[in-house]
């Protein structure tokens, strides 16, 4: 849901990958459906940079799960640019 966030802290072994973290997140009690969907759709990143499942996480990395876009950014910009004023 836009405007909301879900946070969870995980303890993973050294050398854990995004795939390992995703599996741990899905096992976490209270994992919202949007998180599971983002993981399956591979809409994940670390500190704002999109990464693949085999990316090795470091201590303190923040794994981000991205929502699908609700509007095409290019089209939204075109509409804003076409408005007078």
mmCIF file of C-alpha atoms in Angstrom:
data_model
loop_
_atom_site.group_PDB
_atom_site.id
_atom_site.type_symbol
_atom_site.label_atom_id
_atom_site.label_comp_id
_atom_site.label_asym_id
_atom_site.label_seq_id
_atom_site.Cartn_x
_atom_site.Cartn_y
_atom_site.Cartn_z
ATOM 1 C CA UNK A 1 0.000 0.000 0.000
ATOM 2 C CA UNK A 2 1.538 3.339 -1.013
ATOM 3 C CA UNK A 3 2.556 5.507 1.903
ATOM 4 C CA UNK A 4 3.242 2.564 4.165
ATOM 5 C CA UNK A 5 6.340 0.577 5.002
ATOM 6 C CA UNK A 6 7.084 -2.794 6.539
ATOM 7 C CA UNK A 7 10.339 -3.318 8.406
ATOM 8 C CA UNK A 8 11.978 -6.487 9.634
ATOM 9 C CA UNK A 9 15.469 -7.206 10.911
ATOM 10 C CA UNK A 10 17.110 -10.435 9.845
ATOM 11 C CA UNK A 11 20.188 -12.235 11.040
ATOM 12 C CA UNK A 12 21.727 -14.121 8.157
ATOM 13 C CA UNK A 13 25.003 -16.037 7.877
ATOM 14 C CA UNK A 14 28.067 -14.394 6.326
ATOM 15 C CA UNK A 15 27.854 -14.601 2.543
ATOM 16 C CA UNK A 16 24.045 -14.681 2.437
ATOM 17 C CA UNK A 17 22.513 -13.613 -0.861
ATOM 18 C CA UNK A 18 19.371 -11.689 -1.719
ATOM 19 C CA UNK A 19 17.702 -15.046 -2.430
ATOM 20 C CA UNK A 20 18.604 -16.228 1.090
ATOM 21 C CA UNK A 21 17.165 -13.051 2.591
ATOM 22 C CA UNK A 22 14.020 -13.354 0.468
ATOM 23 C CA UNK A 23 13.444 -16.898 1.718
ATOM 24 C CA UNK A 24 13.919 -15.719 5.318
ATOM 25 C CA UNK A 25 11.497 -12.836 4.784
ATOM 26 C CA UNK A 26 8.814 -15.139 3.411
ATOM 27 C CA UNK A 27 9.167 -17.330 6.527
ATOM 28 C CA UNK A 28 8.821 -14.294 8.806
ATOM 29 C CA UNK A 29 5.542 -14.063 10.669
ATOM 30 C CA UNK A 30 3.593 -11.033 9.570
ATOM 31 C CA UNK A 31 5.217 -10.787 6.141
ATOM 32 C CA UNK A 32 2.708 -8.820 4.068
ATOM 33 C CA UNK A 33 1.530 -10.172 0.725
ATOM 34 C CA UNK A 34 3.125 -7.209 -1.117
ATOM 35 C CA UNK A 35 6.552 -8.279 0.182
ATOM 36 C CA UNK A 36 6.123 -11.837 -1.043
ATOM 37 C CA UNK A 37 4.936 -10.542 -4.438
ATOM 38 C CA UNK A 38 7.929 -8.197 -4.763
ATOM 39 C CA UNK A 39 10.302 -11.043 -3.990
ATOM 40 C CA UNK A 40 8.721 -13.356 -6.566
ATOM 41 C CA UNK A 41 8.713 -10.578 -9.189
ATOM 42 C CA UNK A 42 12.365 -9.790 -8.385
ATOM 43 C CA UNK A 43 11.592 -6.146 -7.562
ATOM 44 C CA UNK A 44 14.348 -5.848 -4.964
ATOM 45 C CA UNK A 45 17.285 -3.564 -4.343
ATOM 46 C CA UNK A 46 19.920 -2.611 -1.815
ATOM 47 C CA UNK A 47 20.088 1.059 -0.827
ATOM 48 C CA UNK A 48 18.148 2.166 -3.921
ATOM 49 C CA UNK A 49 20.062 0.071 -6.457
ATOM 50 C CA UNK A 50 18.313 -2.855 -8.097
ATOM 51 C CA UNK A 51 20.117 -6.159 -7.520
ATOM 52 C CA UNK A 52 19.805 -9.788 -8.613
ATOM 53 C CA UNK A 53 19.114 -12.840 -6.441
ATOM 54 C CA UNK A 54 22.798 -13.797 -6.338
ATOM 55 C CA UNK A 55 23.932 -10.430 -4.904
ATOM 56 C CA UNK A 56 25.850 -11.077 -1.661
ATOM 57 C CA UNK A 57 24.589 -8.938 1.190
ATOM 58 C CA UNK A 58 26.947 -7.221 3.591
ATOM 59 C CA UNK A 59 26.503 -6.406 7.258
ATOM 60 C CA UNK A 60 23.990 -3.588 7.612
ATOM 61 C CA UNK A 61 22.682 -3.721 4.034
ATOM 62 C CA UNK A 62 19.069 -2.619 3.637
ATOM 63 C CA UNK A 63 17.156 -4.909 1.312
ATOM 64 C CA UNK A 64 14.319 -2.975 -0.316
ATOM 65 C CA UNK A 65 11.206 -4.535 -1.805
ATOM 66 C CA UNK A 66 9.655 -2.375 -4.503
ATOM 67 C CA UNK A 67 5.974 -1.981 -5.338
ATOM 68 C CA UNK A 68 4.870 -2.100 -8.962
ATOM 69 C CA UNK A 69 4.467 1.303 -10.599
ATOM 70 C CA UNK A 70 0.894 2.571 -10.724
ATOM 71 C CA UNK A 71 1.592 4.940 -13.639
ATOM 72 C CA UNK A 72 4.094 5.140 -16.464
ATOM 73 C CA UNK A 73 6.664 7.773 -15.335
ATOM 74 C CA UNK A 74 7.260 9.002 -18.897
ATOM 75 C CA UNK A 75 3.559 9.483 -19.538
ATOM 76 C CA UNK A 76 3.061 11.263 -16.213
ATOM 77 C CA UNK A 77 5.891 13.658 -17.081
ATOM 78 C CA UNK A 78 4.385 14.342 -20.511
ATOM 79 C CA UNK A 79 1.049 15.216 -18.906
ATOM 80 C CA UNK A 80 2.724 17.577 -16.423
ATOM 81 C CA UNK A 81 4.712 19.241 -19.197
ATOM 82 C CA UNK A 82 1.578 19.736 -21.307
ATOM 83 C CA UNK A 83 -0.245 21.614 -18.527
ATOM 84 C CA UNK A 84 -0.197 25.395 -18.872
ATOM 85 C CA UNK A 85 1.523 27.472 -16.287
#
